[in-house]
Amino acid sequence: MTDLIETRFGYTDGDVDTNTSTGPTLNALADERFSRRQMLRGSSAIVAATMGGSVLAACDSNADFNNDAAPTVSAGAAATTNSGRLVTLTGTATDDGSIGAVTWTQTSGTAVTLNGTGNTVTFMAPAVAAATTLTFQFAAADNTGHSATATTTVTVNPSAMGFTAVAKNKLDVVTVPAGYTVQIGARLGDPIATGVAAYKNDGTDTNFAQRIGDHGDAMRWFGLSAIGARDETSSARGLIVQNHENINQPYLHVAGATQPGGIRPEGEALKEIECHGVSVIEYAEGANRAWAYVPASTFNRRITPSTPMVFNGPVKGSDFLKTPFSPAGTDGRGTVNNCANGATPWGTNLTCEENWAGYFRRSGDNAARTAKEVTALARYGVTSATGSFGWSTVVPADATNTLFRRWDARATGATALDDFRNEPNQFGWVVEIDPYSPTAAPRKRTALGRMGHEGCWPGAFVEGKKPAFYMGDDAVNEYLYKFVSATPWVAADATSANRLAIGDKYLDAGTLYVAKFNSDGSGQWLPMVYGTAPLDASNAAYPFASQVDILVNTRLAADALGATKMDRPEWTAVNPVNGEVYLTLTNNSTRTPTNTDAANPRAYIDPPSTSVSNRNGHIVRLKETGNTTEATAFTWDIYVFGSGSDLDATNINLSGLTTDNDLSSPDGMAFARTTHAGGLVKPLMWLQTDDSAFTDVTNCMMLAAMPGAVGDGGARTVTNTVTGGASFTQATRVGAAPGANLKRFLVGPLESEITGVDSTPDGRTLFVGIQHPGELGNAAAPTSHWPDSQAGAAGATVRPRSAIVIITKNDGGVVGL
């Protein structure tokens, strides 16, 4: 709040003082005529010191001053708003002469920053937990030195979503509420280095190691100061770290992918490989809130499946990681199928390797493997006869190049150093990247286990407490995990310049847990520690030999412990106010009425499908015992059930969804940052869908939510019916119906997935990923033309491209509020 000051009117030159007489000064005369008491009685204002010229004019004649009236001022009517919304104060001042200076000052209430000068100023309504009154004073002075003030109040209520829900639609544009603007950010193929040609988008483009990759997924903003240093508060310049999960293969080549004689051309395969991975790209805000990425930034970087990496943690140097490329088992090449993410308070990004197994070719070599190896490979799905894209079939021009051969995981040589049988063990990890250090090798953090990592979101960092990271394993009937660091948090580490070394400190040692959900709403974190049955050599299904064995074969260890099989665990997010953990469960085609459980309670028919399954998914949330990341027990309920609003309210649409918020297949999810009103008190949560069950009605979407808390609902019994009529009941725990605290904010273009979301620290700019528009089409017949279609009609042959959209609120307020 700006402190009020009493301004004395008088003249000083500031250069020289030649008058040494003892006569009264001008200030003394002013004080005599206009004592503070007289000024208050006459409603005069405390005005800015810049009014000196007007004071001199007023002193020319006592009679003129005494006969002149003070200005007439108004501060406007009292107003009411909500946290995170832009407030405009407009004062008026009239006078029989002329108005000199005017000022706005806050006199009470939660301090805000007033922006602007003159009669009109603005401020962002602060975060409040209850209605709070702010008082402001408008002051004006006329040309004779008379002044007057007026006050007004603004009552700020807690944050609330301030937009009208977007209707479901099948348009080929990104649709957002009225009052918002969509800009297009970096797109597939856009150059990120000097000298790289503009993207033609006709299948002839190359050098994707210096272009934006495909299938943009999770993203995170990392602020930059004006001089290019790390600045967590910067909302005008920063880096966006974005995953590139997969590819729309048909659009990358002139006429689709080819494989003459069963062999993939080297150029085609290289292009596809380089389109995967991660990008680090600088963005900056220009005039009139126009955003753009910076193509020639020195921070720009592509991390692909071929980028050199290092292993850290317990598995480093083990036999599991030894390959012809790294006989010591300490180094690797690249990251692939990167989906969700995480971020650390020390300024690094965590990218997660999800469905990596299908990229490998492996079949017919069981006889050359041990029984344990065969069990492990089958459990992780490394069983493809060709690999997803056939990269291992490439015959490179350079016979010593193993970048393609490495995707052949068959045991064909005498040892693991003669073939790439161990290459699948180099994937399935959480990878830490320092976005501010373009040359630093990413580190694979093996203490967090190996699986189909969807994301890795941290809980609260509390001084002296061990931090935890929550992770979903994205496949049907997989598990929820938690890693608790062995090292208590030291807040000073957040500002260390050696960020990856801080990652070593907190991410290379700790305890990995897997979740078990009980029917009474309780749950346990089961420690995944070697030495106690069943995590030892006595386990018949897979005899564990060491802690390293558990970390490499985490799924098998979770099976042995009897963890709860979930309906395709995907993104995790942590409520920054109460610490509760949310997990999206996208769907489960194998869930039936005979194998439901309390945490996965539904199996039903959703027309036009005739299968009985959980087609629409749900979101489970949990509260750690004692509200600490170190807890080994929790309580839980289901925040929301995906469903069409027209489905059975008793057994399917258990959350009472309406046409404003019905959804299917929740996937991406993130809470707002705590640096703005949207992330405080009752935080805003963004929820994105990856859907096939609802696409007969609408494209995929993003919703905004303001969730309650675990336990705000109650117990419920669901009746699930199998084909033929037999019914089974299932008890569960259902959160309070979200109602108006869940609304559709965005609908994407045709055949796209909405995935990845973050904002600038001030919350006034939102970045959202639009992945694989037109994924069902091909080069000859594209089924979307986005993002070109966002600006209007696009040519019938224009190929679609994954891209980031940048969303701002037209009045400058926090997006969503």
Short mmCIF file of C-alpha atoms in Angstrom, two decimals, residues 235-691:
data_model
loop_
_atom_site.label_atom_id
_atom_site.label_comp_id
_atom_site.label_asym_id
_atom_site.label_seq_id
_atom_site.Cartn_x
_atom_site.Cartn_y
_atom_site.Cartn_z
CA SER A 235 5.91 -13.30 -16.73
CA ALA A 236 7.13 -11.57 -19.89
CA ARG A 237 10.12 -13.70 -20.88
CA GLY A 238 10.79 -17.35 -20.24
CA LEU A 239 11.46 -20.85 -21.47
CA ILE A 240 8.81 -23.44 -22.19
CA VAL A 241 9.96 -27.01 -21.79
CA GLN A 242 7.59 -29.25 -23.74
CA ASN A 243 7.47 -32.99 -24.28
CA HIS A 244 7.04 -34.46 -27.76
CA GLU A 245 5.35 -37.76 -27.12
CA ASN A 246 4.75 -39.32 -30.51
CA ILE A 247 4.25 -38.54 -34.20
CA ASN A 248 1.54 -38.24 -36.86
CA GLN A 249 3.61 -40.37 -39.19
CA PRO A 250 1.56 -39.92 -42.40
CA TYR A 251 1.99 -36.14 -42.42
CA LEU A 252 5.78 -36.16 -41.89
CA HIS A 253 6.58 -37.65 -45.29
CA VAL A 254 5.70 -36.65 -48.82
CA ALA A 255 3.21 -39.47 -49.29
CA GLY A 256 3.35 -41.23 -45.95
CA ALA A 257 5.98 -43.59 -44.55
CA THR A 258 7.60 -46.17 -46.81
CA GLN A 259 9.35 -49.49 -46.20
CA PRO A 260 10.67 -50.86 -49.50
CA GLY A 261 11.72 -54.46 -49.16
CA GLY A 262 10.84 -54.34 -45.46
CA ILE A 263 13.57 -51.75 -44.82
CA ARG A 264 12.82 -48.22 -43.59
CA PRO A 265 14.73 -45.47 -45.43
CA GLU A 266 17.30 -43.86 -43.15
CA GLY A 267 16.08 -40.31 -43.78
CA GLU A 268 12.49 -41.14 -42.93
CA ALA A 269 13.41 -42.96 -39.75
CA LEU A 270 15.77 -40.20 -38.63
CA LYS A 271 13.02 -37.62 -39.11
CA GLU A 272 10.61 -39.68 -37.01
CA ILE A 273 13.16 -40.23 -34.25
CA GLU A 274 14.06 -36.54 -34.07
CA CYS A 275 10.40 -35.55 -33.85
CA HIS A 276 10.26 -37.31 -30.45
CA GLY A 277 11.73 -36.09 -27.18
CA VAL A 278 11.67 -32.65 -25.56
CA SER A 279 12.07 -29.04 -26.63
CA VAL A 280 13.30 -26.05 -24.63
CA ILE A 281 12.12 -22.87 -26.37
CA GLU A 282 12.25 -19.21 -25.39
CA TYR A 283 9.03 -17.16 -25.48
CA ALA A 284 8.59 -13.43 -25.03
CA GLU A 285 5.67 -11.05 -24.76
CA GLY A 286 5.67 -8.10 -27.13
CA ALA A 287 3.54 -5.01 -27.53
CA ASN A 288 -0.21 -5.29 -26.99
CA ARG A 289 0.19 -8.68 -25.32
CA ALA A 290 1.40 -10.33 -28.53
CA TRP A 291 3.35 -13.50 -27.73
CA ALA A 292 5.91 -15.27 -29.90
CA TYR A 293 8.64 -17.84 -29.56
CA VAL A 294 12.22 -16.64 -30.17
CA PRO A 295 13.63 -18.72 -33.07
CA ALA A 296 17.28 -17.75 -32.56
CA SER A 297 17.46 -17.88 -28.76
CA THR A 298 20.64 -19.39 -27.39
CA PHE A 299 18.50 -21.26 -24.85
CA ASN A 300 16.62 -23.16 -27.57
CA ARG A 301 17.34 -26.86 -27.50
CA ARG A 302 15.99 -30.16 -28.76
CA ILE A 303 16.50 -33.29 -26.69
CA THR A 304 15.75 -36.30 -28.88
CA PRO A 305 16.00 -40.10 -28.57
CA SER A 306 19.62 -39.70 -29.70
CA THR A 307 20.80 -37.03 -27.20
CA PRO A 308 23.59 -38.21 -24.84
CA MET A 309 22.40 -38.77 -21.27
CA VAL A 310 23.78 -40.07 -18.00
CA PHE A 311 22.31 -42.45 -15.47
CA ASN A 312 22.15 -41.59 -11.80
CA GLY A 313 21.02 -43.44 -8.73
CA PRO A 314 21.15 -47.09 -7.65
CA VAL A 315 20.85 -48.67 -11.12
CA LYS A 316 23.79 -46.74 -12.57
CA GLY A 317 26.61 -49.09 -13.57
CA SER A 318 24.54 -52.25 -13.11
CA ASP A 319 24.50 -55.13 -15.57
CA PHE A 320 20.93 -54.18 -16.54
CA LEU A 321 22.19 -51.03 -18.33
CA LYS A 322 25.27 -52.38 -20.11
CA THR A 323 25.15 -52.11 -23.90
CA PRO A 324 27.64 -51.83 -26.76
CA PHE A 325 27.22 -48.06 -26.50
CA SER A 326 27.86 -48.04 -22.73
CA PRO A 327 29.76 -51.13 -21.59
CA ALA A 328 29.99 -49.59 -18.12
CA GLY A 329 26.21 -49.13 -17.88
CA THR A 330 26.53 -45.46 -16.99
CA ASP A 331 25.46 -43.64 -20.15
CA GLY A 332 22.56 -43.69 -22.53
CA ARG A 333 21.15 -42.09 -25.62
CA GLY A 334 17.98 -40.08 -25.53
CA THR A 335 14.47 -40.17 -24.20
CA VAL A 336 11.30 -41.27 -25.96
CA ASN A 337 7.51 -41.18 -25.63
CA ASN A 338 7.65 -38.34 -23.14
CA CYS A 339 4.21 -37.64 -21.78
CA ALA A 340 3.56 -35.82 -18.49
CA ASN A 341 6.13 -34.04 -16.38
CA GLY A 342 7.13 -32.55 -13.08
CA ALA A 343 9.02 -29.50 -11.88
CA THR A 344 11.36 -28.93 -8.98
CA PRO A 345 11.76 -25.85 -6.78
CA TRP A 346 15.44 -25.73 -7.73
CA GLY A 347 14.51 -24.90 -11.33
CA THR A 348 14.66 -28.16 -13.28
CA ASN A 349 12.16 -30.05 -15.38
CA LEU A 350 11.24 -33.71 -14.95
CA THR A 351 10.20 -35.46 -18.15
CA CYS A 352 8.75 -38.96 -18.05
CA GLU A 353 9.14 -41.90 -20.44
CA GLU A 354 5.73 -43.45 -20.92
CA ASN A 355 4.83 -46.06 -23.56
CA TRP A 356 8.37 -46.74 -24.72
CA ALA A 357 8.22 -50.54 -24.95
CA GLY A 358 6.52 -50.70 -28.35
CA TYR A 359 9.38 -48.95 -30.12
CA PHE A 360 11.56 -52.05 -29.74
CA ARG A 361 11.73 -55.10 -31.94
CA ARG A 362 11.96 -58.32 -29.94
CA SER A 363 10.65 -61.76 -30.68
CA GLY A 364 11.95 -65.27 -31.15
CA ASP A 365 14.86 -64.99 -28.74
CA ASN A 366 13.42 -66.54 -25.57
CA ALA A 367 15.83 -69.45 -25.80
CA ALA A 368 18.75 -67.03 -25.52
CA ARG A 369 17.24 -65.36 -22.43
CA THR A 370 16.99 -66.33 -18.80
CA ALA A 371 13.56 -67.15 -17.41
CA LYS A 372 13.63 -63.92 -15.39
CA GLU A 373 14.44 -61.88 -18.48
CA VAL A 374 11.54 -63.40 -20.40
CA THR A 375 9.17 -62.67 -17.51
CA ALA A 376 10.34 -59.08 -17.23
CA LEU A 377 10.18 -58.38 -20.96
CA ALA A 378 6.66 -59.76 -21.18
CA ARG A 379 5.53 -57.76 -18.14
CA TYR A 380 6.74 -54.54 -19.77
CA GLY A 381 5.38 -55.39 -23.22
CA VAL A 382 8.68 -55.65 -25.10
CA THR A 383 7.23 -58.26 -27.42
CA SER A 384 6.79 -56.60 -30.82
CA ALA A 385 8.02 -58.47 -33.87
CA THR A 386 8.87 -55.22 -35.71
CA GLY A 387 8.69 -52.26 -33.33
CA SER A 388 6.19 -49.43 -33.72
CA PHE A 389 7.93 -47.72 -36.63
CA GLY A 390 10.43 -50.32 -37.82
CA TRP A 391 13.44 -48.15 -37.05
CA SER A 392 15.64 -51.17 -36.40
CA THR A 393 15.31 -52.22 -40.05
CA VAL A 394 17.29 -49.19 -41.30
CA VAL A 395 20.56 -49.98 -43.05
CA PRO A 396 22.55 -46.80 -42.30
CA ALA A 397 24.98 -45.27 -44.76
CA ASP A 398 27.59 -45.40 -42.01
CA ALA A 399 27.90 -49.03 -40.95
CA THR A 400 29.21 -48.00 -37.52
CA ASN A 401 26.05 -46.00 -36.76
CA THR A 402 24.04 -47.89 -34.14
CA LEU A 403 21.27 -45.29 -33.65
CA PHE A 404 18.88 -47.54 -35.57
CA ARG A 405 20.20 -50.96 -34.63
CA ARG A 406 19.69 -50.14 -30.96
CA TRP A 407 15.91 -50.50 -31.44
CA ASP A 408 16.42 -54.22 -32.09
CA ALA A 409 16.38 -55.73 -28.58
CA ARG A 410 16.80 -59.35 -29.64
CA ALA A 411 19.53 -61.36 -27.94
CA THR A 412 21.54 -62.32 -31.01
CA GLY A 413 25.12 -62.09 -29.75
CA ALA A 414 27.18 -63.93 -27.20
CA THR A 415 26.69 -61.29 -24.46
CA ALA A 416 24.83 -58.06 -23.74
CA LEU A 417 27.84 -56.18 -25.10
CA ASP A 418 27.39 -57.77 -28.51
CA ASP A 419 23.77 -56.75 -29.12
CA PHE A 420 21.18 -54.37 -27.72
CA ARG A 421 19.20 -56.84 -25.60
CA ASN A 422 19.49 -54.42 -22.64
CA GLU A 423 18.45 -51.31 -24.54
CA PRO A 424 14.83 -51.49 -23.23
CA ASN A 425 16.23 -51.20 -19.70
CA GLN A 426 17.57 -47.78 -20.63
CA PHE A 427 14.01 -46.48 -20.94
CA GLY A 428 11.07 -46.12 -18.59
CA TRP A 429 12.70 -43.57 -16.30
CA VAL A 430 12.17 -40.06 -14.99
CA VAL A 431 14.65 -37.71 -16.67
CA GLU A 432 15.81 -34.44 -15.12
CA ILE A 433 16.67 -31.53 -17.43
CA ASP A 434 18.15 -28.15 -16.56
CA PRO A 435 16.47 -25.79 -19.04
CA TYR A 436 18.82 -22.94 -18.19
CA SER A 437 21.93 -24.94 -19.16
CA PRO A 438 21.66 -25.89 -22.85
CA THR A 439 24.78 -28.07 -22.81
CA ALA A 440 24.09 -29.98 -19.58
CA ALA A 441 23.42 -33.69 -20.15
CA PRO A 442 20.01 -34.79 -18.82
CA ARG A 443 20.09 -37.29 -15.95
CA LYS A 444 17.95 -40.40 -15.69
CA ARG A 445 16.88 -40.80 -12.05
CA THR A 446 16.75 -44.54 -11.44
CA ALA A 447 15.76 -44.36 -7.75
CA LEU A 448 12.24 -43.44 -8.92
CA GLY A 449 11.71 -46.81 -10.57
CA ARG A 450 11.17 -47.99 -14.12
CA MET A 451 7.69 -48.18 -15.60
CA GLY A 452 5.47 -46.44 -18.14
CA HIS A 453 5.99 -43.15 -16.31
CA GLU A 454 3.19 -40.73 -17.07
CA GLY A 455 4.24 -37.90 -14.78
CA CYS A 456 6.21 -37.13 -11.63
CA TRP A 457 4.62 -34.32 -9.65
CA PRO A 458 6.05 -33.27 -6.28
CA GLY A 459 4.16 -32.72 -3.07
CA ALA A 460 4.76 -29.75 -0.82
CA PHE A 461 8.34 -28.84 -0.01
CA VAL A 462 8.53 -28.19 3.73
CA GLU A 463 11.75 -27.27 5.48
CA GLY A 464 13.08 -30.30 7.35
CA LYS A 465 10.63 -32.76 5.74
CA LYS A 466 11.49 -35.30 3.07
CA PRO A 467 9.88 -34.33 -0.23
CA ALA A 468 7.75 -36.79 -2.19
CA PHE A 469 7.04 -37.26 -5.91
CA TYR A 470 3.79 -38.90 -7.13
CA MET A 471 3.78 -40.99 -10.30
CA GLY A 472 1.20 -42.82 -12.40
CA ASP A 473 2.08 -45.80 -14.61
CA ASP A 474 0.06 -45.27 -17.78
CA ALA A 475 -1.45 -48.58 -18.79
CA VAL A 476 -4.64 -50.34 -17.81
CA ASN A 477 -4.45 -52.11 -14.43
CA GLU A 478 -1.22 -50.42 -13.43
CA TYR A 479 -0.39 -48.54 -10.23
CA LEU A 480 0.13 -45.27 -8.41
CA TYR A 481 3.61 -44.75 -6.93
CA LYS A 482 5.31 -42.35 -4.56
CA PHE A 483 9.03 -41.68 -4.15
CA VAL A 484 10.12 -40.17 -0.84
CA SER A 485 13.59 -38.67 -0.85
CA ALA A 486 16.10 -39.78 1.76
CA THR A 487 17.06 -36.12 2.29
CA PRO A 488 14.96 -33.58 4.20
CA TRP A 489 14.28 -30.38 2.28
CA VAL A 490 16.55 -27.38 2.74
CA ALA A 491 14.85 -24.27 1.37
CA ALA A 492 18.15 -22.62 0.42
CA ASP A 493 18.65 -25.33 -2.22
CA ALA A 494 15.91 -23.74 -4.31
CA THR A 495 18.28 -20.99 -5.42
CA SER A 496 21.38 -23.06 -6.09
CA ALA A 497 23.14 -22.39 -9.38
CA ASN A 498 24.16 -26.06 -9.65
CA ARG A 499 20.65 -27.33 -10.23
CA LEU A 500 21.40 -30.87 -11.38
CA ALA A 501 23.64 -31.38 -8.34
CA ILE A 502 20.63 -30.49 -6.17
CA GLY A 503 18.73 -33.11 -8.14
CA ASP A 504 21.44 -35.62 -7.16
CA LYS A 505 20.85 -34.71 -3.52
CA TYR A 506 17.09 -35.30 -3.49
CA LEU A 507 16.42 -37.75 -6.33
CA ASP A 508 19.20 -40.34 -6.18
CA ALA A 509 18.33 -41.96 -2.84
CA GLY A 510 15.05 -42.59 -1.10
CA THR A 511 12.17 -45.03 -0.76
CA LEU A 512 9.80 -46.00 -3.54
CA TYR A 513 6.22 -46.89 -2.54
CA VAL A 514 3.15 -48.22 -4.35
CA ALA A 515 -0.44 -47.48 -3.34
CA LYS A 516 -3.05 -49.84 -1.97
CA PHE A 517 -6.60 -48.45 -1.77
CA ASN A 518 -8.93 -50.00 0.81
CA SER A 519 -12.71 -50.21 0.55
CA ASP A 520 -13.28 -48.08 3.67
CA GLY A 521 -11.61 -45.00 2.17
CA SER A 522 -8.22 -45.64 3.73
CA GLY A 523 -5.02 -46.61 1.99
CA GLN A 524 -1.39 -47.57 2.52
CA TRP A 525 1.88 -46.82 0.81
CA LEU A 526 3.63 -50.17 0.47
CA PRO A 527 7.44 -49.83 0.61
CA MET A 528 9.28 -51.38 -2.33
CA VAL A 529 12.37 -52.42 -0.42
CA TYR A 530 14.45 -55.53 -1.09
CA GLY A 531 15.00 -58.13 1.58
CA THR A 532 11.58 -58.88 2.99
CA ALA A 533 9.19 -61.31 1.32
CA PRO A 534 7.80 -61.09 -1.24
CA LEU A 535 10.52 -58.71 -2.47
CA ASP A 536 13.34 -61.23 -2.27
CA ALA A 537 14.49 -64.43 -3.90
CA SER A 538 11.52 -66.35 -2.47
CA ASN A 539 9.05 -64.69 -4.83
CA ALA A 540 8.01 -67.46 -7.22
CA ALA A 541 6.72 -65.25 -10.05
CA TYR A 542 9.97 -63.31 -10.20
CA PRO A 543 12.79 -63.96 -7.69
CA PHE A 544 14.25 -60.55 -6.85
CA ALA A 545 18.02 -60.44 -6.47
CA SER A 546 18.57 -56.88 -5.20
CA GLN A 547 17.13 -53.41 -4.79
CA VAL A 548 18.42 -52.65 -8.26
CA ASP A 549 16.33 -55.56 -9.57
CA ILE A 550 13.24 -54.00 -7.95
CA LEU A 551 13.91 -50.59 -9.47
CA VAL A 552 14.41 -52.03 -12.96
CA ASN A 553 11.38 -54.32 -12.65
CA THR A 554 9.14 -52.07 -10.59
CA ARG A 555 5.91 -53.42 -12.05
CA LEU A 556 6.75 -56.94 -10.98
CA ALA A 557 7.52 -55.74 -7.46
CA ALA A 558 4.18 -53.90 -7.27
CA ASP A 559 2.41 -57.07 -8.45
CA ALA A 560 4.09 -59.05 -5.68
CA LEU A 561 3.02 -56.53 -3.02
CA GLY A 562 -0.64 -56.69 -4.03
CA ALA A 563 -1.03 -53.02 -4.94
CA THR A 564 -4.37 -51.80 -6.30
CA LYS A 565 -4.74 -52.11 -10.06
CA MET A 566 -6.08 -48.80 -11.35
CA ASP A 567 -8.04 -47.74 -14.43
CA ARG A 568 -5.03 -46.51 -16.42
CA PRO A 569 -3.21 -44.13 -14.04
CA GLU A 570 -2.05 -41.01 -15.78
CA TRP A 571 -1.26 -37.48 -14.56
CA THR A 572 -0.76 -36.58 -10.94
CA ALA A 573 -1.27 -33.11 -9.48
CA VAL A 574 -1.02 -31.74 -5.97
CA ASN A 575 -3.34 -29.11 -4.54
CA PRO A 576 -0.88 -26.37 -3.46
CA VAL A 577 -3.08 -25.24 -0.57
CA ASN A 578 -4.04 -28.48 1.20
CA GLY A 579 -1.48 -30.91 -0.27
CA GLU A 580 -4.07 -33.40 -1.53
CA VAL A 581 -2.94 -35.58 -4.44
CA TYR A 582 -5.05 -36.06 -7.59
CA LEU A 583 -4.66 -38.89 -10.11
CA THR A 584 -6.44 -39.08 -13.45
CA LEU A 585 -7.65 -42.55 -14.40
CA THR A 586 -8.38 -42.25 -18.10
CA ASN A 587 -10.36 -45.42 -18.80
CA ASN A 588 -10.10 -49.21 -18.66
CA SER A 589 -11.37 -51.48 -21.40
CA THR A 590 -10.80 -54.55 -19.21
CA ARG A 591 -12.80 -53.36 -16.19
CA THR A 592 -15.89 -55.55 -15.77
CA PRO A 593 -18.61 -55.86 -13.12
CA THR A 594 -16.79 -58.86 -11.67
CA ASN A 595 -13.43 -57.14 -11.13
CA THR A 596 -14.34 -53.67 -9.86
CA ASP A 597 -13.09 -52.40 -6.52
CA ALA A 598 -13.80 -49.36 -4.36
CA ALA A 599 -11.28 -47.13 -6.13
CA ASN A 600 -12.34 -48.34 -9.60
CA PRO A 601 -16.06 -48.96 -9.04
CA ARG A 602 -17.76 -48.69 -12.43
CA ALA A 603 -18.26 -51.05 -15.39
CA TYR A 604 -21.09 -50.12 -17.72
CA ILE A 605 -22.26 -49.72 -21.30
CA ASP A 606 -21.95 -46.29 -22.87
CA PRO A 607 -23.65 -46.30 -26.29
CA PRO A 608 -22.86 -46.48 -29.12
CA SER A 609 -20.34 -48.94 -27.69
CA THR A 610 -21.76 -52.29 -26.63
CA SER A 611 -18.83 -53.30 -24.42
CA VAL A 612 -19.01 -53.28 -20.64
CA SER A 613 -16.05 -51.34 -19.28
CA ASN A 614 -15.05 -48.02 -17.73
CA ARG A 615 -15.03 -46.02 -20.96
CA ASN A 616 -15.05 -42.56 -19.41
CA GLY A 617 -12.60 -42.80 -16.51
CA HIS A 618 -12.51 -40.88 -13.23
CA ILE A 619 -10.20 -38.92 -10.92
CA VAL A 620 -9.19 -40.24 -7.53
CA ARG A 621 -7.68 -38.03 -4.84
CA LEU A 622 -5.96 -38.78 -1.56
CA LYS A 623 -5.02 -36.99 1.62
CA GLU A 624 -1.79 -38.01 3.33
CA THR A 625 -2.08 -38.87 7.02
CA GLY A 626 -0.80 -35.92 9.02
CA ASN A 627 -0.73 -33.92 5.79
CA THR A 628 2.93 -34.81 5.30
CA THR A 629 4.79 -36.17 2.29
CA GLU A 630 6.50 -38.67 4.62
CA ALA A 631 3.21 -40.43 5.47
CA THR A 632 2.76 -44.16 4.85
CA ALA A 633 -1.06 -44.03 5.00
CA PHE A 634 -3.79 -41.91 3.45
CA THR A 635 -7.53 -41.44 3.01
CA TRP A 636 -9.13 -41.15 -0.41
CA ASP A 637 -12.27 -40.56 -2.43
CA ILE A 638 -13.19 -40.06 -6.08
CA TYR A 639 -13.30 -36.40 -7.06
CA VAL A 640 -15.22 -36.77 -10.32
CA PHE A 641 -16.50 -39.53 -12.61
CA GLY A 642 -16.26 -38.99 -16.36
CA SER A 643 -19.66 -39.33 -17.97
CA GLY A 644 -22.05 -37.87 -20.46
CA SER A 645 -24.70 -35.79 -18.77
CA ASP A 646 -27.36 -38.06 -20.28
CA LEU A 647 -26.11 -41.28 -18.66
CA ASP A 648 -27.63 -43.04 -15.66
CA ALA A 649 -27.29 -40.71 -12.66
CA THR A 650 -27.48 -43.57 -10.17
CA ASN A 651 -24.69 -45.80 -11.44
CA ILE A 652 -22.71 -43.95 -14.15
CA ASN A 653 -23.01 -40.17 -13.88
CA LEU A 654 -22.24 -40.29 -10.18
CA SER A 655 -20.91 -36.71 -10.13
CA GLY A 656 -24.08 -35.17 -11.53
CA LEU A 657 -22.36 -33.71 -14.59
CA THR A 658 -24.32 -31.37 -16.83
CA THR A 659 -23.94 -30.15 -20.40
CA ASP A 660 -21.58 -27.47 -19.04
CA ASN A 661 -19.07 -29.94 -17.61
CA ASP A 662 -19.66 -33.49 -18.85
CA LEU A 663 -16.44 -35.13 -19.95
CA SER A 664 -14.78 -38.39 -20.82
CA SER A 665 -11.30 -39.81 -20.33
CA PRO A 666 -9.56 -37.30 -18.03
CA ASP A 667 -5.83 -37.16 -18.71
CA GLY A 668 -3.78 -33.97 -18.38
CA MET A 669 -4.17 -32.08 -15.11
CA ALA A 670 -2.45 -29.24 -13.30
CA PHE A 671 -3.18 -26.81 -10.49
CA ALA A 672 -2.57 -23.10 -10.93
CA ARG A 673 0.66 -21.61 -9.67
CA THR A 674 0.72 -20.11 -6.18
CA THR A 675 2.19 -16.89 -7.57
CA HIS A 676 -1.26 -15.54 -8.47
CA ALA A 677 -4.79 -15.55 -7.09
CA GLY A 678 -5.78 -18.63 -9.10
CA GLY A 679 -3.42 -20.81 -7.09
CA LEU A 680 -4.29 -19.54 -3.62
CA VAL A 681 -7.10 -20.14 -1.08
CA LYS A 682 -9.23 -22.40 -3.34
CA PRO A 683 -6.94 -23.17 -6.26
CA LEU A 684 -7.95 -23.48 -9.87
CA MET A 685 -7.27 -26.85 -11.50
CA TRP A 686 -7.05 -27.44 -15.25
CA LEU A 687 -8.35 -30.78 -16.51
CA GLN A 688 -7.76 -32.08 -20.05
CA THR A 689 -9.21 -35.03 -21.95
CA ASP A 690 -7.80 -37.71 -24.24
CA ASP A 691 -10.95 -39.26 -25.47
#
